[in-house]
Coordinates of C-alpha atoms in Angstrom, one line a residue:
Chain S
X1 CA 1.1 -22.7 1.9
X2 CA 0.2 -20.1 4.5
X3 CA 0.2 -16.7 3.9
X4 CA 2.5 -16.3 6.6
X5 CA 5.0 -18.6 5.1
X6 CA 4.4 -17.1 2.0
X7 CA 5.3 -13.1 3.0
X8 CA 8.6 -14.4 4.3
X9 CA 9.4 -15.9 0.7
X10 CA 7.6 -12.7 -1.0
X11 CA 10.0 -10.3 1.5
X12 CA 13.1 -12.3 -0.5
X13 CA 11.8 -11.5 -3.9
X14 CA 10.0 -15.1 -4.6
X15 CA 7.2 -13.9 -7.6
X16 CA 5.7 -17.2 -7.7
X17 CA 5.0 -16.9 -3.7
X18 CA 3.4 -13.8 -4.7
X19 CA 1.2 -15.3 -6.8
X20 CA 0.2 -17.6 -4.7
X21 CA -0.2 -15.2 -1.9
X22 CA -2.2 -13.2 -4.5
X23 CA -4.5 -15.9 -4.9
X24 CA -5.2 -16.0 -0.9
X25 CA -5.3 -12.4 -0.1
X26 CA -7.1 -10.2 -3.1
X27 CA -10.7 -11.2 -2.5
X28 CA -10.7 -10.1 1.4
X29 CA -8.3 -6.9 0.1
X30 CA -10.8 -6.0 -2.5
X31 CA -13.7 -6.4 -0.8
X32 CA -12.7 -4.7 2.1
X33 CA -11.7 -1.7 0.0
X34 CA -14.6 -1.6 -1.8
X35 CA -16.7 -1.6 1.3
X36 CA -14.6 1.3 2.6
X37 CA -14.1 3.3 -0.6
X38 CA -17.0 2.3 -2.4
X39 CA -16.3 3.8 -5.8
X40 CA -15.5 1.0 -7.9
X41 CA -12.6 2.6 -9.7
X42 CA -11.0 4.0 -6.7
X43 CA -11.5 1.1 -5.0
X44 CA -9.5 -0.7 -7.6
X45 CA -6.7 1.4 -7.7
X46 CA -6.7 1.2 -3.8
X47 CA -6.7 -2.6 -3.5
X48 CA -3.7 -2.5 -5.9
X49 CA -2.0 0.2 -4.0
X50 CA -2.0 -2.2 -1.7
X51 CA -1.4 -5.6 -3.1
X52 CA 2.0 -3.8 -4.5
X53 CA 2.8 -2.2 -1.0
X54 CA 2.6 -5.9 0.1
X55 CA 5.4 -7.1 -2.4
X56 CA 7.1 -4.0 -1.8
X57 CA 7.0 -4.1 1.9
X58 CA 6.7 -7.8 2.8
X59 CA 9.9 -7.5 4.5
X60 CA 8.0 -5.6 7.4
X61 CA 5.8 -8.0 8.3
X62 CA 6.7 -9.6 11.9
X63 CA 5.4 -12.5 12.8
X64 CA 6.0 -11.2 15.8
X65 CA 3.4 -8.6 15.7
X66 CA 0.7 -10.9 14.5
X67 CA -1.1 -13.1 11.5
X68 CA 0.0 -12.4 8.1
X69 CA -3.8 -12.0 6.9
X70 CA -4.3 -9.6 10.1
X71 CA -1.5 -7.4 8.7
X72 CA -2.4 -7.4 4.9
X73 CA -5.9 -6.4 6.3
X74 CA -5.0 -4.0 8.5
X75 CA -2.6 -2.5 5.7
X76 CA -5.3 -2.4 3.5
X77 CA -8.3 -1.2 6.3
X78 CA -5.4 1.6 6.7
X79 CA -5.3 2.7 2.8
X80 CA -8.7 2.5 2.1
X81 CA -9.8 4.8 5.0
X82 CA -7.2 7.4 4.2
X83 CA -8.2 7.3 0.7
X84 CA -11.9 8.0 1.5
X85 CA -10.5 10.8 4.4
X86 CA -8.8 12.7 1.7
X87 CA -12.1 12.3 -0.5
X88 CA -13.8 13.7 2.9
X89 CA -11.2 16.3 3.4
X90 CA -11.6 17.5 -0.3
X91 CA -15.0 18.4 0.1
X92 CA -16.9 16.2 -1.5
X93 CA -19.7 17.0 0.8
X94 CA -22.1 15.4 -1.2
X95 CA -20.7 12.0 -0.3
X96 CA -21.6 12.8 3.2
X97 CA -25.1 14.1 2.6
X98 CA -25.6 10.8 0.9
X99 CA -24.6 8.8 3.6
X100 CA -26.1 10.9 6.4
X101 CA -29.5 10.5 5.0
X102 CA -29.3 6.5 4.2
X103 CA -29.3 6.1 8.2
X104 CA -26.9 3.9 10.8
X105 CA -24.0 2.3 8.6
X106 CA -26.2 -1.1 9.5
X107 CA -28.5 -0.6 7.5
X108 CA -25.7 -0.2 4.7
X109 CA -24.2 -3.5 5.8
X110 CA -27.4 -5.1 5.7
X111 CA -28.7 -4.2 2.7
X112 CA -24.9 -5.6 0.8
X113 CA -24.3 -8.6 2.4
X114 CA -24.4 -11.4 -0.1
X115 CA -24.8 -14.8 1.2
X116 CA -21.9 -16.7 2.6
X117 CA -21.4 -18.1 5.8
X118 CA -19.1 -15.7 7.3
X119 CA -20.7 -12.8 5.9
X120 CA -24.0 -14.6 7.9
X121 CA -22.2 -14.7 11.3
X122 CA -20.3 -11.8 11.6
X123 CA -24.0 -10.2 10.7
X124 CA -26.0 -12.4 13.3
X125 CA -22.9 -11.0 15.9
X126 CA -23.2 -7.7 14.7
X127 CA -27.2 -7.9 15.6
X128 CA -26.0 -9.2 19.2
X129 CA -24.2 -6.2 19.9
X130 CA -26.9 -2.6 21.1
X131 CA -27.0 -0.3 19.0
X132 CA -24.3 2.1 20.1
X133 CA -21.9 -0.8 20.3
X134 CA -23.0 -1.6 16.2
X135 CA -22.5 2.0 15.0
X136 CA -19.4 2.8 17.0
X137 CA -18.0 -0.3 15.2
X138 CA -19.0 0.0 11.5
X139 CA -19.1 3.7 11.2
X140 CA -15.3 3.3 12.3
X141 CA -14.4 0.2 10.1
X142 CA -16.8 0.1 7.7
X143 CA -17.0 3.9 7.0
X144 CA -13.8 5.4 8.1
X145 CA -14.8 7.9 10.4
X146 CA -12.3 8.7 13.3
X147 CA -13.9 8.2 16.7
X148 CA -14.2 11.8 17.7
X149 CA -16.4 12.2 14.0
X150 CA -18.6 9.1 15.4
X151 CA -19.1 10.7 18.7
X152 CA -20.2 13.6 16.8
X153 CA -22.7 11.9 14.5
X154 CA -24.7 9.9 17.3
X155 CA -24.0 13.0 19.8
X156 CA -22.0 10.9 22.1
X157 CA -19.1 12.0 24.8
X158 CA -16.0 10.9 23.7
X159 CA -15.5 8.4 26.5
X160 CA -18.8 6.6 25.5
X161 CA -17.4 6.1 21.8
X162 CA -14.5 4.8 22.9
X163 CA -15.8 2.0 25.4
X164 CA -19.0 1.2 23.0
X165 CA -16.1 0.8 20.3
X166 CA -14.2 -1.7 23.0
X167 CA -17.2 -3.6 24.2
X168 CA -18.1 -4.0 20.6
X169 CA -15.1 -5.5 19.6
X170 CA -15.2 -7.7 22.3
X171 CA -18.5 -9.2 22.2
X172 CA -18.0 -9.8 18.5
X173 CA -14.9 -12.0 19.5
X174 CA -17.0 -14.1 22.0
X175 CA -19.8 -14.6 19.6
X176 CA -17.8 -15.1 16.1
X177 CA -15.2 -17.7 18.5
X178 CA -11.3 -17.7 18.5
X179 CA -11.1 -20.0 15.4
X180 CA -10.6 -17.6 11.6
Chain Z
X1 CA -9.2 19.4 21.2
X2 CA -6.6 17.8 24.0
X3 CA -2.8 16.6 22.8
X4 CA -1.7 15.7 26.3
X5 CA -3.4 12.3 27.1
X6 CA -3.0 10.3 30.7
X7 CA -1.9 7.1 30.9
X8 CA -5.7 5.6 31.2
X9 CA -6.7 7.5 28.4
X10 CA -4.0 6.2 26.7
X11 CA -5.0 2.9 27.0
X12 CA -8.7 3.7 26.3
X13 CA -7.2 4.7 22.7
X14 CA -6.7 1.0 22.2
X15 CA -10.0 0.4 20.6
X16 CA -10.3 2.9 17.9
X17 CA -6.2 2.7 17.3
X18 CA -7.5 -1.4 16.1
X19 CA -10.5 0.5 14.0
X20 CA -7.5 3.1 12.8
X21 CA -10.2 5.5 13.9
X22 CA -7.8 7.9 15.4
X23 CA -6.8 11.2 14.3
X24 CA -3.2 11.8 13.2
X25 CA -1.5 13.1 16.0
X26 CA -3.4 10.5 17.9
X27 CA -2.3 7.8 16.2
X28 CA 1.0 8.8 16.3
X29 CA 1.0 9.1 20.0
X30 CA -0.3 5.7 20.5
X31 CA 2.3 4.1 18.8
X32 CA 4.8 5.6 20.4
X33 CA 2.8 4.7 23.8
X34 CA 2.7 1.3 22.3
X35 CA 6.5 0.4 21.9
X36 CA 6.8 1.1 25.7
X37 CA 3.7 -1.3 27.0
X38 CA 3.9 -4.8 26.2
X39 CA 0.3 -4.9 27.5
X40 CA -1.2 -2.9 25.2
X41 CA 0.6 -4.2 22.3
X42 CA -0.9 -7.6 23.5
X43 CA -4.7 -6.2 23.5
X44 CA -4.3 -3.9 20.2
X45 CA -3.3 -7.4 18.7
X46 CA -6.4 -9.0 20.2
X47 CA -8.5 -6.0 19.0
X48 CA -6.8 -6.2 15.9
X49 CA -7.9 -9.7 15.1
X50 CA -11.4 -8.7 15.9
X51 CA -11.6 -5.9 13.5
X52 CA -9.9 -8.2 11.0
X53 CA -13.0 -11.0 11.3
X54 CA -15.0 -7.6 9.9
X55 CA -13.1 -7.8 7.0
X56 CA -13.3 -11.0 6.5
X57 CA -17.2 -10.5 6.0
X58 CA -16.3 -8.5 3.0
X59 CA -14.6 -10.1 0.6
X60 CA -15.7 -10.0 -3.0
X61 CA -13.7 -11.7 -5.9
X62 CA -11.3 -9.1 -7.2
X63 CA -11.2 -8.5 -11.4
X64 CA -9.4 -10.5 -13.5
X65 CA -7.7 -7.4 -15.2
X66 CA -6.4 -6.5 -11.6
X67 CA -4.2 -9.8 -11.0
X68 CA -2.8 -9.2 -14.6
X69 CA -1.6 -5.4 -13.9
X70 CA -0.8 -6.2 -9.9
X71 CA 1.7 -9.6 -11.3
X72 CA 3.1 -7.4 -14.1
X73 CA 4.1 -4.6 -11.8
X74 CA 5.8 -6.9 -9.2
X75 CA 8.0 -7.5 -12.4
X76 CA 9.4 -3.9 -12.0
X77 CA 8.4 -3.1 -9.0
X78 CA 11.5 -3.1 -6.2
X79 CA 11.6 -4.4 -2.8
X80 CA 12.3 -2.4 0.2
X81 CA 14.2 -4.3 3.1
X82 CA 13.4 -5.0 6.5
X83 CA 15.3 -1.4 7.1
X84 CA 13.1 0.4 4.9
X85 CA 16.2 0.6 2.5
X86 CA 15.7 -0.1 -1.0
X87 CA 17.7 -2.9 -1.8
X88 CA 20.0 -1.7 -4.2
X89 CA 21.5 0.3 -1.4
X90 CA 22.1 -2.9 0.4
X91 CA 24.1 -4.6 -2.2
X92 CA 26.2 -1.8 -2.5
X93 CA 29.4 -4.4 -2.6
X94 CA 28.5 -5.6 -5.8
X95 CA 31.7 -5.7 -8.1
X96 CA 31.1 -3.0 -10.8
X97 CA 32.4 -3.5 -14.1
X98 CA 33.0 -0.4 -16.7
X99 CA 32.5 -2.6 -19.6
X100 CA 28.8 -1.4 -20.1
X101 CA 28.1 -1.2 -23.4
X102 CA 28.6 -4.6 -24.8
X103 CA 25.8 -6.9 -25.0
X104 CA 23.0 -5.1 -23.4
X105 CA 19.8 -6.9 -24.8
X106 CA 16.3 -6.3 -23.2
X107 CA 14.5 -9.2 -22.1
X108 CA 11.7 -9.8 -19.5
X109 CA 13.6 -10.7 -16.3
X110 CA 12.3 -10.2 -12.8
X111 CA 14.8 -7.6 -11.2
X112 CA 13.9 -8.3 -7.4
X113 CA 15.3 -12.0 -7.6
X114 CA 19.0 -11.2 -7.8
X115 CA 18.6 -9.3 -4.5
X116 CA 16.9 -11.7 -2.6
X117 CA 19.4 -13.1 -1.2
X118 CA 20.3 -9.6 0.0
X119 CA 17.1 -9.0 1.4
X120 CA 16.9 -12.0 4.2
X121 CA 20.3 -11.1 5.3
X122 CA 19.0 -8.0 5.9
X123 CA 15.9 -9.1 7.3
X124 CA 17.5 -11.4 9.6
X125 CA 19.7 -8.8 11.2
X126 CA 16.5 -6.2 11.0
X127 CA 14.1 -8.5 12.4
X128 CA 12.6 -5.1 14.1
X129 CA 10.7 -2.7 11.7
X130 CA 13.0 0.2 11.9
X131 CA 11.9 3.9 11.8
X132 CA 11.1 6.0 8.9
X133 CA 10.6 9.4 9.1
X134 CA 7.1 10.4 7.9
X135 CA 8.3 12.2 4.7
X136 CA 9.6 8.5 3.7
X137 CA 7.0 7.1 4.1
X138 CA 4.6 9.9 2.3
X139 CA 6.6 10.0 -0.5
X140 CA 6.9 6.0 -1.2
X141 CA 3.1 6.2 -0.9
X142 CA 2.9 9.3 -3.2
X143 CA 5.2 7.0 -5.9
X144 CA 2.7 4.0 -4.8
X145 CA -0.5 5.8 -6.0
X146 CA 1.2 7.2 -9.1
X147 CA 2.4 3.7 -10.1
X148 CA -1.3 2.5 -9.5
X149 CA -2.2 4.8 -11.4
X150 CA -0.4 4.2 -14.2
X151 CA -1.0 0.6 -13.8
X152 CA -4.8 1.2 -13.7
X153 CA -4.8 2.3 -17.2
X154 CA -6.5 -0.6 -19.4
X155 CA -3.1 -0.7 -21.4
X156 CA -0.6 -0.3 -19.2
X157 CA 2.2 -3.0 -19.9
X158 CA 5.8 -3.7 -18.4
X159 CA 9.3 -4.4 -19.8
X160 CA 12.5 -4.3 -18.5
X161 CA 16.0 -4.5 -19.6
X162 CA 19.6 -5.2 -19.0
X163 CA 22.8 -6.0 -19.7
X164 CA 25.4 -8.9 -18.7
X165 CA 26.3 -6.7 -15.7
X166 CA 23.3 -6.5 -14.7
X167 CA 23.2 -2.7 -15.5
X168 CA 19.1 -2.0 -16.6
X169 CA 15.8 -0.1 -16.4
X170 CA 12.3 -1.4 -16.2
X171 CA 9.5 0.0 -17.6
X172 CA 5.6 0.1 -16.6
X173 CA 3.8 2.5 -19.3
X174 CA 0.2 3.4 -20.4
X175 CA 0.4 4.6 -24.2
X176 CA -3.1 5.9 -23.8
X177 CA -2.3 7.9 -20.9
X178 CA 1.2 8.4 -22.4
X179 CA 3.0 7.8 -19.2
X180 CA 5.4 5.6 -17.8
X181 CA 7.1 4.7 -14.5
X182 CA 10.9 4.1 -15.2
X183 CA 13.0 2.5 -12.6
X184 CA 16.6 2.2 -12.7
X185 CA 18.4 -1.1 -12.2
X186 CA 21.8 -1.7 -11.0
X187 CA 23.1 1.9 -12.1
X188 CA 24.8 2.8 -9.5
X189 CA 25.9 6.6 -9.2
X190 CA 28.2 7.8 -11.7
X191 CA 31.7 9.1 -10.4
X192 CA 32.4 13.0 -10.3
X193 CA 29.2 13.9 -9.2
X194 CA 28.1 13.5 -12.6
X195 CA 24.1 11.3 -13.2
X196 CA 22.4 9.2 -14.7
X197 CA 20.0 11.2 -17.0
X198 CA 16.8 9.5 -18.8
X199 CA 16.2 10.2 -22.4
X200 CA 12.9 9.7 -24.5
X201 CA 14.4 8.9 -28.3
X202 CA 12.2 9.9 -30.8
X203 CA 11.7 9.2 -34.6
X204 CA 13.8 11.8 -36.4
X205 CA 13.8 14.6 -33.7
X206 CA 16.2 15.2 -30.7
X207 CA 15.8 13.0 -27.8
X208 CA 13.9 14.4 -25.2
X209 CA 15.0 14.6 -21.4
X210 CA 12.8 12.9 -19.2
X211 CA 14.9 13.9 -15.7
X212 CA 17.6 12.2 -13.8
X213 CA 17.5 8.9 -12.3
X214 CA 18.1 8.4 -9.0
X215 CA 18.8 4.7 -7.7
X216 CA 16.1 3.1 -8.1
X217 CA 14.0 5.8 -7.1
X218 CA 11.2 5.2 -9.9
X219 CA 10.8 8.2 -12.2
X220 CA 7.2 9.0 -13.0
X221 CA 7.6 10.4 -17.0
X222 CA 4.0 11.9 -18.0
X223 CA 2.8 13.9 -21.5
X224 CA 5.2 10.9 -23.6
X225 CA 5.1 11.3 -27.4
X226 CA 3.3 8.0 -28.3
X227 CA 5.6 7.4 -31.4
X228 CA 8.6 7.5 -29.2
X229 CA 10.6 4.5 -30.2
X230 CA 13.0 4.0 -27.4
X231 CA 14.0 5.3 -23.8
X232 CA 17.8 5.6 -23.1
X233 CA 19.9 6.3 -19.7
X234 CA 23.5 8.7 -20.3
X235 CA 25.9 10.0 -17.8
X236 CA 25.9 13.7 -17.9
X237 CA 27.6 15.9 -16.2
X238 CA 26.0 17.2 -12.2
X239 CA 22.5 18.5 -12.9
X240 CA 21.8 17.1 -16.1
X241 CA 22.4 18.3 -20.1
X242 CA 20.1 19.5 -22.8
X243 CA 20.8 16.8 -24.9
X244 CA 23.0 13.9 -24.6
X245 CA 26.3 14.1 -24.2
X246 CA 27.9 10.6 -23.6
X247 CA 26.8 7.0 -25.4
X248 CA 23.7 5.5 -23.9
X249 CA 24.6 3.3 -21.3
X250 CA 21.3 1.7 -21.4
X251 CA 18.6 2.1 -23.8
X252 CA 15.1 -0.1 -24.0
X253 CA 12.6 0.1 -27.0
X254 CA 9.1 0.7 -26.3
X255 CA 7.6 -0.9 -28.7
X256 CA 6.3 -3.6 -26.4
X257 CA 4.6 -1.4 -24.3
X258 CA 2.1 0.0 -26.9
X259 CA 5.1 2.8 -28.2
X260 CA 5.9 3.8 -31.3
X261 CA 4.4 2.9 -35.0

């Protein structure tokens, strides 16, 4: 079954369609988290956070609105990057020291891709894109910075950040196709 | 910093609303901008889908241990509805029977089933996500990360009970980190403003009070006596007693969930 089938049987208290919609959705959930959060313990308790907000919340989900994956991603995407904010926010400054001298997020990207063939294209597209375009893109999604905090670390205007972000997103879409 | 944005600028927010790479107030802005403009909503879902092929390009096999804890939780873990309600406001027509006591026996049952039937009415008459106010939604996620956090503990286990009339709590508890997230089933609220008051029975000492249940609000109970043998749920007078003053009308042994010895 479909996921989005599946969140419609979840939303009415179905377990077993939980399980199945488990079995579809944790890998992408973890990983994502994991690339957002990167502690591994937080980003356990994160990816659960969220894989319990989806049984508890399934009833939100409108079809309406978009794909079921799309919204468990984008539910997930959301709870990671406040989780690493509130690290931000806390002060743990060496975090960001860390990061800052490791370079452009693609380098980070680079250097953890594992082989698989999405992983593959959505890199090849990511190397299509210039540079600004890149690091407006995965030091947003990948790293959880707001875009007035990337315009600050590649001493853009905001304007710039916000179309390089756009144009990014775009391009990837013509180069990775329509089909998931 | 600006709070007043133009309508183009607005729309320029489209992009890093899909990378949720907005600040707060931003975000909430644009959301509120996005309910009005059908054309927006249409490119934010494009945008959206994009961002999504990102994550895509992440995914790592999640630990074994994980599905176990996430699976037990759903257990005990309560649904909202398509309102945002929990459900066992939405039931709230349920006959109620006094006879309570008899034949309350714990067994492993999953709660949220008995409501689902609830729960599509209600999301077929809400097919719209309805609005919570923020202070909702902070403190489900607040109760979210506590129950993960529980759950995260390498022994946390679940168990839930109830009686014929459906009248129950469920459990999630950590022995080691001698906490447990206790949710109340079916309760109802007492008559008289009187409540439902949670107990923590202990070998040859006086139970303890663990708070007052509300709903099925879940209670997060921390610093447990590890050789506590049962928890127990009385109706007490408004604001609680020292020590109980009615019959349990529902009490579950924790010996299942690494308690007692």
């Amino acid at each position: 079954m479909e996921a989005d089938e599946l969140l419609v049987l979840v939303a009415g208290g179905d377990q077993k369609a939980f399980e199945e919609l488990y079995g579809l959705v944790s890998g992408p959930v973890f990983g994502l988290v994991r690339r957002v959060v990167r502690d591994p313990a937080q980003s356990e308790e994160v990816a659960q956070e969220v894989l319990l907000e989806l049984w508890r919340s399934a009833a939100r989900y409108d079809p309406g609105r978009g794909s079921a994956l799309s919204w468990v991603l984008t539910l997930a995407h959301r709870r990671a990057v406040d989780r690493v904010r509130s690290a931000r926010a806390a002060g743990e400054r060496e975090l960001r020291v860390a990061r800052r001298s490791n370079g452009p997020a693609f380098d980070q990207v680079a250097e953890e891709v594992e082989a698989g063939l999405e992983r593959e294209w959505v890199r090849r597209c990511l190397d299509r894109l210039t540079a600004l375009q890149r690091q407006s893109v995965t030091l947003a999604y990948y790293d959880g910075y707001t875009y007035r905090e990337v315009a600050e670390r590649l001493s853009l205007p905001l304007g710039t950040v916000k179309t390089r972000m756009r144009d990014g997103l775009t391009r990837l879409r013509d180069c990775l196709g329509g089909v998931a | 910093m600006t709070t007043l944005f133009r309508r183009s600028e607005l729309h320029s927010l489209a992009a890093p609303y899909a990378l949720d790479a907005l600040e707060p107030h931003e975000h909430k802005r644009f959301e509120k901008h996005l309910r009005r403009c059908d054309s927006c909503a249409a490119e934010v879902r494009a945008l959206r889908e994009d961002a999504v092929r990102l994550a895509w390009s992440t995914a790592a096999p999640a630990p074994a241990a994980m599905r176990d804890r996430v699976l037990m939780a759903v257990r005990t873990t309560p649904q909202e509805t398509a309102s945002g309600e929990p459900q066992a406001r939405a039931r709230a027509e349920r006959p109620q029977s006094r006879a309570r006591r008899s034949g309350f026996s714990p067994f492993l049952i999953p709660l949220a089933s008995t409501t689902a039937a609830a729960a599509l009415v209600v999301a077929a008459l809400f097919g719209v996500q309805a609005a919570r106010t923020q202070d909702q939604l902070d403190q489900e996620r607040a109760q979210a990360r506590e129950i993960a956090h529980v759950l995260a503990a390498p022994d946390a286990r679940a168990t839930a009970g109830r009686d014929a009339n459906g009248q129950g709590i469920s459990v999630v508890a950590s022995a080691s980190e001698r906490t447990a997230v206790v949710t109340g089933a079916g309760l109802g609220t007492p008559s008289n403003g009187r409540v439902h008051q949670l107990w923590l029975m202990l070998p040859e000492v006086k139970p303890r009070s663990l708070g007052l249940l509300d709903g099925d609000t879940p209670l997060i109970a921390t610093g447990l006596d590890t050789n506590a043998t049962s928890l127990a749920v009385t109706v007490e007078p408004s604001g609680g007693s020292a020590q109980p003053t009615t019959a349990p009308v529902v009490q579950l042994a924790l010996e299942s969930v690494g308690f007692g010895e």
